Coordinates of C-alpha atoms and ligand atoms in Angstrom, one line a residue:
X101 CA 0.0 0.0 0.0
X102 CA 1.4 3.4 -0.9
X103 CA 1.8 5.5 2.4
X104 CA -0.3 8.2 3.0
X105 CA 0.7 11.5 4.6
X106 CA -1.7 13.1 7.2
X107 CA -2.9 15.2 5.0
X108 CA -4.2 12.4 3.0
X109 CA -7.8 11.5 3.0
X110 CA -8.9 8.5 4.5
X111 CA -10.1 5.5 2.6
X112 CA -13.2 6.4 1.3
X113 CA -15.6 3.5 2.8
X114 CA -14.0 4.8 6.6
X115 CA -16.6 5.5 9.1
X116 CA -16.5 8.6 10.9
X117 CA -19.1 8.7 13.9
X118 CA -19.7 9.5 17.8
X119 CA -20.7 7.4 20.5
X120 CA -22.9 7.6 23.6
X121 CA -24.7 5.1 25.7
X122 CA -28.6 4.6 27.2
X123 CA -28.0 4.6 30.6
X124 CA -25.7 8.5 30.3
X125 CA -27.6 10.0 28.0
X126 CA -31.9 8.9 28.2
X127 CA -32.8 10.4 31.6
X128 CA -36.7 8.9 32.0
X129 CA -35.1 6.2 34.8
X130 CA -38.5 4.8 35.1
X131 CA -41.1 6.0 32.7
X132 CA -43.1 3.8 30.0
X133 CA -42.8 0.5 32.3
X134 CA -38.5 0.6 32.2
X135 CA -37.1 -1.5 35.3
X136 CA -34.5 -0.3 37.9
X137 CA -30.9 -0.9 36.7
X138 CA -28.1 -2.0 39.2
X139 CA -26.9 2.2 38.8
X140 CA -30.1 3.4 39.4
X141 CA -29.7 1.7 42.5
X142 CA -26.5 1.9 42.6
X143 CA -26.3 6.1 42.7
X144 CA -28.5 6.3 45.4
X145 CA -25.8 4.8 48.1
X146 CA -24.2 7.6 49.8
X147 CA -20.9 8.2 48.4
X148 CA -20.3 6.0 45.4
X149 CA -21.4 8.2 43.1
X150 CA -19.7 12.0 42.8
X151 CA -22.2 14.9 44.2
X152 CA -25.0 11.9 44.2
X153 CA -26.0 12.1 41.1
X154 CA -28.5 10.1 39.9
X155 CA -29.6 9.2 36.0
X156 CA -33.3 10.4 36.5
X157 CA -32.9 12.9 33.7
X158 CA -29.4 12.7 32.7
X159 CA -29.4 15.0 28.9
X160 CA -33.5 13.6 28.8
X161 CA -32.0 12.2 25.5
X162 CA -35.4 10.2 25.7
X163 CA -37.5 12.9 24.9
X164 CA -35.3 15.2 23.1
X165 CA -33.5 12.2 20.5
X166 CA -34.8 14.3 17.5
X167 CA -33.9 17.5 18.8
X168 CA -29.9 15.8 19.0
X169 CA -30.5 13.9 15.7
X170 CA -30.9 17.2 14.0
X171 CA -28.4 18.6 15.4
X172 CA -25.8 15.4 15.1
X173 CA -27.0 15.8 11.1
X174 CA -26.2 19.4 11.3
X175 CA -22.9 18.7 12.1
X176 CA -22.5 16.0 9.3
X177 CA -22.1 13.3 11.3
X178 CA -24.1 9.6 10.1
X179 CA -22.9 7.3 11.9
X180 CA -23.8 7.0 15.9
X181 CA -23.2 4.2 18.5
X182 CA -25.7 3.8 20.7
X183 CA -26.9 1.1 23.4
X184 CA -30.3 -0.3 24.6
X185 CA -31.5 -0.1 27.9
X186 CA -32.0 -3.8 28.9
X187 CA -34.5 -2.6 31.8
X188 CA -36.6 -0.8 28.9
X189 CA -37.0 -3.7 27.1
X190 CA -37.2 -6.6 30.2
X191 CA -37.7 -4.3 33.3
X192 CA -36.4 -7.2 35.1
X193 CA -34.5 -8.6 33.3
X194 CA -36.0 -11.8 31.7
X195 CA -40.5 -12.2 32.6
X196 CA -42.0 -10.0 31.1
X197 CA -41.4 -8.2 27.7
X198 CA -42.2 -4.1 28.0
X199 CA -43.7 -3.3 24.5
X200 CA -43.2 0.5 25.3
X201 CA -39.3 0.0 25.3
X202 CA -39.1 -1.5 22.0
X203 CA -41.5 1.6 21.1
X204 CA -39.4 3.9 22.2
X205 CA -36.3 2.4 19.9
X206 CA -38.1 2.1 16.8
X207 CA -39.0 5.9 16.9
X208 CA -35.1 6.8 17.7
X209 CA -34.3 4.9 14.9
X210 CA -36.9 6.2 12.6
X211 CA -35.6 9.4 13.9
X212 CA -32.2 8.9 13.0
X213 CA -33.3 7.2 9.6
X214 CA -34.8 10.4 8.9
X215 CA -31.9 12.1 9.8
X216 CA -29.5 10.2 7.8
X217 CA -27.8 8.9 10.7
X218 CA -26.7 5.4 10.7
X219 CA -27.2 3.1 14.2
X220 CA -24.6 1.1 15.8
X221 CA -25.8 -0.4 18.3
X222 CA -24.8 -2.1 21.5
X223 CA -26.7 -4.6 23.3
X224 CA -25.1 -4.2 26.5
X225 CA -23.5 -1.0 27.9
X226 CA -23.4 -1.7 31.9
X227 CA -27.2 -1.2 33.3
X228 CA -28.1 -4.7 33.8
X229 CA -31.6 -4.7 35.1
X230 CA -31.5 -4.8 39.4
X231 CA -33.7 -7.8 39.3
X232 CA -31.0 -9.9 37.7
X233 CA -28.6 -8.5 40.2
X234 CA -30.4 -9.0 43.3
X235 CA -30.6 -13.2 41.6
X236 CA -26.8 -13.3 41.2
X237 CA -25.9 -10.7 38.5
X238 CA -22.9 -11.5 36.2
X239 CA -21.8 -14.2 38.9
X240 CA -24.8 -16.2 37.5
X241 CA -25.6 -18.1 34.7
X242 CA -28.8 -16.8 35.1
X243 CA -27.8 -13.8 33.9
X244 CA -26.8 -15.3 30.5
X245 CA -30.1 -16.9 30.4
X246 CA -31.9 -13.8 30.4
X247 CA -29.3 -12.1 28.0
X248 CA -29.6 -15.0 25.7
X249 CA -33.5 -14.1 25.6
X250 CA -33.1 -10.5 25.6
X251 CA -30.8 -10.7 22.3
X252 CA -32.9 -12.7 20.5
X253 CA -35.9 -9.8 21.2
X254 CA -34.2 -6.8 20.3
X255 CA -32.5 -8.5 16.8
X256 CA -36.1 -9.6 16.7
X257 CA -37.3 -6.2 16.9
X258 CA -35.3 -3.9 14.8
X259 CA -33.4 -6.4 12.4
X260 CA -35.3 -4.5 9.6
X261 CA -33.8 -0.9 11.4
X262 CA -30.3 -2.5 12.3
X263 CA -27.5 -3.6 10.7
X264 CA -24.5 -3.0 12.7
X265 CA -24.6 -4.7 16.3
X266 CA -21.9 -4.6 19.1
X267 CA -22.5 -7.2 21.7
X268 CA -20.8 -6.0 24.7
X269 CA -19.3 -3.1 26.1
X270 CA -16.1 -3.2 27.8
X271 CA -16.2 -6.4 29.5
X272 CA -13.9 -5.6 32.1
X273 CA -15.6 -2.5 33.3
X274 CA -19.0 -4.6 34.2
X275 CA -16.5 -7.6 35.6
X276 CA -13.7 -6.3 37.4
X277 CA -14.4 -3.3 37.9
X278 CA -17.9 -3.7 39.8
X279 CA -17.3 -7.2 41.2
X280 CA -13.4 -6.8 42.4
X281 CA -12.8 -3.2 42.9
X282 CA -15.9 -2.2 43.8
X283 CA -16.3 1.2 42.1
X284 CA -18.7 0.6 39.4
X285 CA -22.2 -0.5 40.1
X286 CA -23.2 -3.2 42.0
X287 CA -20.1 -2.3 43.8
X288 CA -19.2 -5.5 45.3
X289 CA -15.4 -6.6 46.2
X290 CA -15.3 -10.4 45.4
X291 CA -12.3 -12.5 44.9
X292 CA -10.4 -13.4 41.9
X293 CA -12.5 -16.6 41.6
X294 CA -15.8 -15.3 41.2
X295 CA -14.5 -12.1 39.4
X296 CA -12.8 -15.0 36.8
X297 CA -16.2 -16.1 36.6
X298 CA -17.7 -12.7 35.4
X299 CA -15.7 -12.8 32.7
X300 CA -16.7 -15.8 31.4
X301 CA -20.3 -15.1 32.1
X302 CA -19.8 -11.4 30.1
X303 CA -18.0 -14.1 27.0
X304 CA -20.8 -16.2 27.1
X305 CA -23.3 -13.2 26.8
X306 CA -21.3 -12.0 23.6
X307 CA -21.3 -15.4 22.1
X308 CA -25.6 -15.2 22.9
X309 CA -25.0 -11.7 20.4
X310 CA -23.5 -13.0 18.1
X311 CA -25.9 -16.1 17.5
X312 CA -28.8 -13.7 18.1
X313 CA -27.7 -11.6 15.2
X314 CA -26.5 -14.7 12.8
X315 CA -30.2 -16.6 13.5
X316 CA -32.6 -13.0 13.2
X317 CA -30.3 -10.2 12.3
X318 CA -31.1 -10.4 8.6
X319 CA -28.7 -10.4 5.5
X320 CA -25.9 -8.2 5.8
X321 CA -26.0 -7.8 9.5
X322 CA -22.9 -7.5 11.1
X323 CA -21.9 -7.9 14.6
X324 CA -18.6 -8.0 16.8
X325 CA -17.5 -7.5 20.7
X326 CA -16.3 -3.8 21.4
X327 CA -13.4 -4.2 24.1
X328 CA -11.3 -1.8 26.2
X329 CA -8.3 -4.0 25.7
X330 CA -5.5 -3.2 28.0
X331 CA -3.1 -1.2 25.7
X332 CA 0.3 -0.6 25.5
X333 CA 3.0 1.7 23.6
X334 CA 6.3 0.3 22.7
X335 CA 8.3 3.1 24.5
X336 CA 10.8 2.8 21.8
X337 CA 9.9 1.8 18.6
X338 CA 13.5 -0.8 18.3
X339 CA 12.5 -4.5 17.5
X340 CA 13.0 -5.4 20.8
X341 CA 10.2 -2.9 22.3
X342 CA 7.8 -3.9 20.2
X343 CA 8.7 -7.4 20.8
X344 CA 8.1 -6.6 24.6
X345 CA 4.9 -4.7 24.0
X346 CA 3.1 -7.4 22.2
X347 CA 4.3 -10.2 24.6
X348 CA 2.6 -7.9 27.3
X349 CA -0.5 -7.1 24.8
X350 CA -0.7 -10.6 24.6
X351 CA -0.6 -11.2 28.3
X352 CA -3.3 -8.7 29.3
X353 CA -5.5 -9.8 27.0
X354 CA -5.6 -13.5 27.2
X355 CA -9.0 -13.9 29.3
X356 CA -11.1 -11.6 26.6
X357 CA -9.3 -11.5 23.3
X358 CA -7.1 -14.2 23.5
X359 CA -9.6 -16.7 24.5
X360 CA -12.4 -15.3 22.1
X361 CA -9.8 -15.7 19.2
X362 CA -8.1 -18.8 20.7
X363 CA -11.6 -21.0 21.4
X364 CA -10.1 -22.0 24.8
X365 CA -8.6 -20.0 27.8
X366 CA -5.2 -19.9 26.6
X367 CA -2.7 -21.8 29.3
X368 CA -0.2 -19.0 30.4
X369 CA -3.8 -17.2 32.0
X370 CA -5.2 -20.7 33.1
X371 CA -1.6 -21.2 34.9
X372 CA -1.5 -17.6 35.9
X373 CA -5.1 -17.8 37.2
X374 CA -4.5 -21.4 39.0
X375 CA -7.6 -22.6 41.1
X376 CA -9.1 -19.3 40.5
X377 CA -9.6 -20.6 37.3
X378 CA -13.1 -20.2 35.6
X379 CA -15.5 -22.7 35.7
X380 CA -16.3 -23.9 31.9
X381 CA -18.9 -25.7 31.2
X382 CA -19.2 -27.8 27.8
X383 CA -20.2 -26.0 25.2
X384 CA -19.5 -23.3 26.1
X385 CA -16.5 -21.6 23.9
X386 CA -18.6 -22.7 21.0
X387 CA -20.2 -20.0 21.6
X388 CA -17.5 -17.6 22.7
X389 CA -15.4 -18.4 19.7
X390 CA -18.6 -17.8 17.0
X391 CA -16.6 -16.0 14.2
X392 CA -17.3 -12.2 14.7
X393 CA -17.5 -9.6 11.6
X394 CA -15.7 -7.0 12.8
X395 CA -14.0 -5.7 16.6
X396 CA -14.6 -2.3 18.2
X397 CA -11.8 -1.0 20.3
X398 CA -12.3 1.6 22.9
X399 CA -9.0 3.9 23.3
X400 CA -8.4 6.3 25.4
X401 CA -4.7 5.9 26.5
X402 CA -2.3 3.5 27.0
X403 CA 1.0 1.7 29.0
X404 CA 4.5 2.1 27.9
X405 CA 6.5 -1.1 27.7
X406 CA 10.4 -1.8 27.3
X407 CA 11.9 -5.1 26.7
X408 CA 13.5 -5.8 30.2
X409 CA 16.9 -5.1 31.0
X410 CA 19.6 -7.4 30.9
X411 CA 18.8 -10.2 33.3
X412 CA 17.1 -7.3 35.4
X413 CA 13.4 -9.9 35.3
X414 CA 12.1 -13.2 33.8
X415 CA 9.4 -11.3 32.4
X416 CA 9.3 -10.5 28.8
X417 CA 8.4 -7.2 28.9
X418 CA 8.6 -4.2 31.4
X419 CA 5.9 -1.2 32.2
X420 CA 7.6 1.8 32.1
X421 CA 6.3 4.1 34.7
X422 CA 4.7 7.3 34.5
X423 CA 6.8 10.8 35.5
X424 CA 4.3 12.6 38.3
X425 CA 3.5 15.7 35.6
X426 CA 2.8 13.7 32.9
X427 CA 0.1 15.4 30.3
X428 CA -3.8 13.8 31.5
X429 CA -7.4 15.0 30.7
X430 CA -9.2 15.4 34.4
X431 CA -9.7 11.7 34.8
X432 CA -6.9 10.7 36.7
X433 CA -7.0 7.5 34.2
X434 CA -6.9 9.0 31.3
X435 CA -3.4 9.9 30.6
X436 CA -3.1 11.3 27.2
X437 CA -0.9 8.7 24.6
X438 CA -2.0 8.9 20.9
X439 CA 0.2 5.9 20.0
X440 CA -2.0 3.6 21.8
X441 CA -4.6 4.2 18.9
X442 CA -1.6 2.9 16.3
X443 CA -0.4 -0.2 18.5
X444 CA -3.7 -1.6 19.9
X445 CA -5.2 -1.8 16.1
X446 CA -2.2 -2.7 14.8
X447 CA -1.4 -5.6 17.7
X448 CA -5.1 -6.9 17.5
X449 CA -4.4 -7.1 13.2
X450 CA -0.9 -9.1 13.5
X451 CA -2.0 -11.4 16.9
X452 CA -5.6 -12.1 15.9
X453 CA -5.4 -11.9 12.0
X454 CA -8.4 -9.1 12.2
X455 CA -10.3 -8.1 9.4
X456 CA -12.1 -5.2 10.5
X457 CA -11.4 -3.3 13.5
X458 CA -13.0 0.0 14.6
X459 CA -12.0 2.8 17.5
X460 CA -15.6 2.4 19.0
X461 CA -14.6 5.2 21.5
X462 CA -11.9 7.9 21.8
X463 CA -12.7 11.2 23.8
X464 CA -11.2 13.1 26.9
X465 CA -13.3 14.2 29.9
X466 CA -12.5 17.6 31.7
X467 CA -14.5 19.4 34.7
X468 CA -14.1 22.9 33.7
X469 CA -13.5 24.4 30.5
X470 CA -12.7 27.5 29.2
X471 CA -16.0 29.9 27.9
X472 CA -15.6 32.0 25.3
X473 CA -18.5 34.3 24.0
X474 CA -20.4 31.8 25.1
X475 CA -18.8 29.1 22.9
X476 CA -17.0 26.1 24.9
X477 CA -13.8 26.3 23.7
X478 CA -12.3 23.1 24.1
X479 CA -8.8 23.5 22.7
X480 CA -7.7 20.4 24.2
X481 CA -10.4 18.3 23.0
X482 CA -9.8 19.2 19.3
X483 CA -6.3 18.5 20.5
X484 CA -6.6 15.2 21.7
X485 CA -9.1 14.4 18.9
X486 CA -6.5 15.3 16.2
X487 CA -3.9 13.6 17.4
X488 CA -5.4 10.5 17.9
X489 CA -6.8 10.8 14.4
X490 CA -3.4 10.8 12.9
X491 CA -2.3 7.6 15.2
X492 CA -5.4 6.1 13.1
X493 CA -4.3 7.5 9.9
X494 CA -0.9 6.2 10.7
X495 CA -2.3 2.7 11.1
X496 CA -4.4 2.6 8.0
X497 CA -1.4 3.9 6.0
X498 CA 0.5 0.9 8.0
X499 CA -1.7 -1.5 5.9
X500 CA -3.9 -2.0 9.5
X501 CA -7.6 -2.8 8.6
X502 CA -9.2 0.0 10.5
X503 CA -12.4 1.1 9.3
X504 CA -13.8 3.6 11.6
X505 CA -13.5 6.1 14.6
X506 CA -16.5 7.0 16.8
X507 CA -15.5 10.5 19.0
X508 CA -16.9 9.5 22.9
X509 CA -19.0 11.4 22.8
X510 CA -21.4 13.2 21.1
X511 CA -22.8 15.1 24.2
X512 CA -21.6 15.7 27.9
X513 CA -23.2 13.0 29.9
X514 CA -23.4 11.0 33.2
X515 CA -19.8 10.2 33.6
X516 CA -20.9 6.8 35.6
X517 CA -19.3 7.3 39.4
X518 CA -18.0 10.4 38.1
X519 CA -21.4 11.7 37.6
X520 CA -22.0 15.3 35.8
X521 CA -19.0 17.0 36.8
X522 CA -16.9 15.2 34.2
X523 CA -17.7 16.1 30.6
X524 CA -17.0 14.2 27.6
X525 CA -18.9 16.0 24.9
X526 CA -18.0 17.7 21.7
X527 CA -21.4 19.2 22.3
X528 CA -22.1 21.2 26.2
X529 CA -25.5 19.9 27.9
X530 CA -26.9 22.3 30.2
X531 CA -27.8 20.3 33.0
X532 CA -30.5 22.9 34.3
X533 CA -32.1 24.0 31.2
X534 CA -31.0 20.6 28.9
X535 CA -29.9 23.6 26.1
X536 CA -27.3 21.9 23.6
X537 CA -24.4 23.8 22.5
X538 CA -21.8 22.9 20.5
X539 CA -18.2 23.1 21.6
X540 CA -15.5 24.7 19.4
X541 CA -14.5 20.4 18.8
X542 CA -18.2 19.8 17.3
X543 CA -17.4 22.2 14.9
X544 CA -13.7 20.6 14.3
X545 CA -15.1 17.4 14.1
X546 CA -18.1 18.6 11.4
X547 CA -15.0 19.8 9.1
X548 CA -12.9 17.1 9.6
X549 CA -16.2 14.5 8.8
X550 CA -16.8 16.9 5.7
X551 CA -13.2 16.6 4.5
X552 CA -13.0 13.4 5.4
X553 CA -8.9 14.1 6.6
X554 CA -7.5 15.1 9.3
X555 CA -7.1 19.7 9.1
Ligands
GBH1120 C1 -15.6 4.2 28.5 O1 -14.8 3.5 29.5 C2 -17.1 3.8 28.7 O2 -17.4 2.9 27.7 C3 -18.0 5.0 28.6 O3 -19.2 4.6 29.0 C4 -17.4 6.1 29.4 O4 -18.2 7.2 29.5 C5 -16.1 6.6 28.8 O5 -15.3 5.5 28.5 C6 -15.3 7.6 29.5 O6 -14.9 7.1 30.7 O7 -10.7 2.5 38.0 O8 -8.8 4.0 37.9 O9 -8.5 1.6 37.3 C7 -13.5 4.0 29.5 C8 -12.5 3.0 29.9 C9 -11.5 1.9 31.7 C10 -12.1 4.1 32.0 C11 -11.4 1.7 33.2 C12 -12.0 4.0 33.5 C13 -11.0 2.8 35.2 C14 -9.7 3.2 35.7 N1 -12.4 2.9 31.4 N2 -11.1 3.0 33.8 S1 -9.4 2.8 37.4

């Protein structure tokens, strides 16, 4: 492939979009029959969430979705990710179907139809349904029952509206993050064992998407797992760096990607994991290794690796840590490394062999920013937002099958246990009046759509 410069358009068939989610963005917690979710409950302990914010009316997305879709069209923006609100559709979880909350979907989507906008849609974006939580949750098979069900309904209901599926959002957030840590909803602190079993649980769940789309989703639907694999930057790029950061891409990412891809849990994990092992039952990677159509990647930064020094460790690679002033957006996570963009596609492409890969998310979240005549101007979002573009040019001119960038996210929202304070959008929500106003990055990211490069 010749190389491209930056100022090169990108391939022509390369998606440009933004992303949001149900649970940050509808508001309407409990009208039209939708059931409580575990972070409906789970904002209303003292504490876990900031300020105690709850997502009663969030950006009332649910009863202004036309209002954003014109506005999203405005910008020249057609293609969105979005998720479904599992508690719309089975308020608790599996019983009984709420025909308002498949009503409700097929007006967004004739919305966005209308609007030229194109869905992507994820089945799963963290608000199980309380009901499932208070019988077990992602520690229970029960759980993948219900998802199994609730699949099979919503390819049901909108295969004619829906081509593009996404099965599960960021595994490990819903897994490890809520059932070892603690910080995301339900909030428990389990051990490795039953965290281990999450995991598989979550896996199972995708493999229920994926056979949900291939038995209802029609012809041409497509569908694939959208992870937030652990990433990492080759801190030099010398042979031996690289070599290092893949052996530890490789490492991280055994327990989703490597056993998706593999069929099995691959043994370095099993031996890593020992009698915390998951419990596999048969069956079961049939499901988990269904042949996907394409993989979503959420990015947002990344962990620099070295190949280890001389005898200095047995370990094949080495993190590299982080100098106290290092450049980050407000989240204390989110420290700011464009590279990761270029080495997690391009890792995923040469360990995995995969076709069709997509940044499902990239943004940068910030408390305060900077007003001016009465425009947000978010320097360092269009920033951030550029420079990660060209890590994704950089890829694609690599010969790396990247096919498209969603921006997280198309409007400020309910930053999970983070709550409003923390805005992602290229677009400001008042939270008292709900009035949308473009930042100075919606209108970067309208030119850079239109032009389809990087300016
Ligand atoms: C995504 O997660 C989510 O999909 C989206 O809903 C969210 O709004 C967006 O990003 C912005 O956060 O607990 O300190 O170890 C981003 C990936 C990975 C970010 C886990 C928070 C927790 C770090 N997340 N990380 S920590």
């Amino acid at each position: 492939m010749t190389a491209l410069t930056y100022s090169s358009p990108f391939p022509a068939d390369f998606v440009f979009g933004v992303a949001a989610a149900s649970a940050q963005i509808e508001g309407a917690a409990f009208t039209d029959g939708k059931g409580e979710s575990i972070w409906d409950r789970f904002c209303r302990e003292p504490g876990k969430v900031h300020g105690g914010d709850t997502l009663d009316v969030a950006c009332d997305h649910y009863h202004r979705f036309d209002e954003d879709f014109a506005l999203m069209a405005s910008l020249g923006v057609k293609n969105y990710r979005l998720s479904i609100a599992w508690p719309r559709i089975y308020p608790n979880g599996d019983g009984e179907l709420n025909q308002a909350g498949l009503d409700f979907y097929h007006r967004l989507f004739a919305s966005m139809k209308k609007h030229g906008i194109t869905p992507w849609v994820t089945m799963f974006h963290w608000d199980l349904p309380q009901s499932l939580e208070d019988r077990g949750g992602w520690t229970s098979r029960v759980t993948v029952d219900a998802f199994a069900r609730y699949a099979d309904t919503i390819v049901k209901a909108f295969a004619g509206e829906v081509t593009h599926w996404i099965t599960m959002n960021e595994i490990r957030c819903f897994t490890l993050l809520a059932y070892g840590y603690g910080t995301k909803a339900p909030g428990r602190k389990e051990s490795n064992a039953v965290v281990n079993q999450t995991f598989h649980h979550a896996l199972l769940c995708h493999g229920h998407g994926v056979r949900a789309v291939r038995e209802f989703g029609g012809a041409g639907a497509k569908v694939g797992l959208t992870d937030n694999c652990d990433v990492c930057i080759p801190v030099t790029e010398t042979p031996a760096d690289i070599a290092a950061a893949k052996a530890w891409f490789l490492e991280k990412n055994a327990h989703v990607l490597g056993a998706m891809h593999a069929g099995h849990y691959p043994a370095d994990y099993l031996a890593r994991a020992g009698a915390d092992a998951p419990k596999v039952e048969p069956g079961d990677f049939d499901l988990i290794s269904l042949p996907t159509d394409h993989l979503g990647l959420n990015i947002y930064t990344g962990t620099y690796v070295r190949a280890p020094k001389n005898g200095a460790s047995d370990q094949a690679w080495e993190a590299v840590p982080l100098p106290i002033n290092y450049p980050r957006a407000d989240s204390p996570w989110l420290h700011i490394a464009p590279q990761s963009i270029y080495w997690a596609t391009r890792f995923c492409a040469e360990l995995y062999g995969h076709q069709s890969l997509y940044i499902t998310e990239n943004g940068c979240g910030y408390n305060e920013e900077p007003v001016v005549n009465g425009e947000v101007l978010d320097l360092h979002r269009r920033d951030f937002v550029r420079n990660h573009l060209r890590e994704a040019h950089r890829a694609i001119s690599d010969g790396v099958p990247l096919h498209g960038y969603f921006l997280w996210s198309f409007i400020d929202n309910y930053e999970w246990e983070d709550g409003y304070q923390r805005r992602f959008g290229i677009v400001h929500c008042d939270y008292e009046t709900l009035v949308r106003t473009p930042k100075l990055s919606a209108r970067y990211y309208a030119e850079v759509v239109k032009a389809h490069r990087i300016l």
